[in-house]
Amino acid sequence: MKLATWNVNSLNVRLPHVMKWLEENPTDVLCIQETKLTDDKFPAGTIEAAGYHVVYTGQKTYNGVAILSKLPITDVVKNNPKFEDLQQRILAATIDGVRVVCAYVPNGQAVDSDKYEYKMAWLSAFHDWIKEEAAQHPQLAVVGDYNIAPEDRDVHDPAAWEGMVHVSPKERAALTRLLDIGLVDAFRLFEQADKSYSWWDYRGLGFRLNKGLRIDHILLSDALKQRCTACVIDRVPRKWEQPSDHTPVIATFS
DNA sequence: ATGGCGCGCATCGCGCGA
């Protein structure tokens, strides 16, 4: 079983990229963030025609998440029951006995902004809810765009980023607290190349100069960790024409 | 200190992302 997460930065623009990537990379479950589509405009037909079940929740212009799956999707939950939020950032579903949470964590904009306060409150409520999900579902994968680089080695220029949003101590502490529930960062279960990132700025030749951040993560419960045989970042779609600024992260399970 | 790039929405600049 292969499980992937990808922030597509508008599914309207990136649907061809997603379909091409799925053709070239057989994937059982794909979690998508930043669809930027209301549900009436979601391209469910195209996705279903490719052999996927799909669930989604979106809004105009911002946010929006979806889960694509070759196997049936059950017990779907939209948003965090513990956090009233008009922003569509969370989908949870059960697929083949695995509880999958697809999350688009708020960006936070700047540490002194209201959006950062919202990010921290969102993460606190997310922790409380995931703690319950973990208790109910031993096989749990919490994946998505976390907008947090866990460590300095996940940042192309830690000195320049010090204290900034995505790396601030409070954000990293919130991620650690989530891991303390009993989750692990699948990417770090395996040997990885230095300077591995999942996002690169569109500006200033960010990708070509590998000026990136690793902010998209696959977090696994212990039971799923035992089944995880690989976790990689696929940089290829970031090289395509008109790419998303994020690229997929993929975990393989026995 | 500012803007770089891309997207959506709305027009011919702006908010937002990271």
CSV table of C-alpha atoms in Angstrom, one decimal, chain A residues 23 26 53 91 101 116 176 180:
chain,number,residue,atom,x,y,z
A,23,GLU,CA,-0.6,7.3,-13.7
A,26,PRO,CA,0.6,3.9,-8.6
A,53,HIS,CA,-13.0,6.9,-4.7
A,91,LEU,CA,-10.7,15.3,6.3
A,101,VAL,CA,-6.3,12.2,8.5
A,116,TYR,CA,-0.2,32.9,13.8
A,176,THR,CA,6.5,17.7,19.1
A,180,ASP,CA,4.3,12.8,21.8
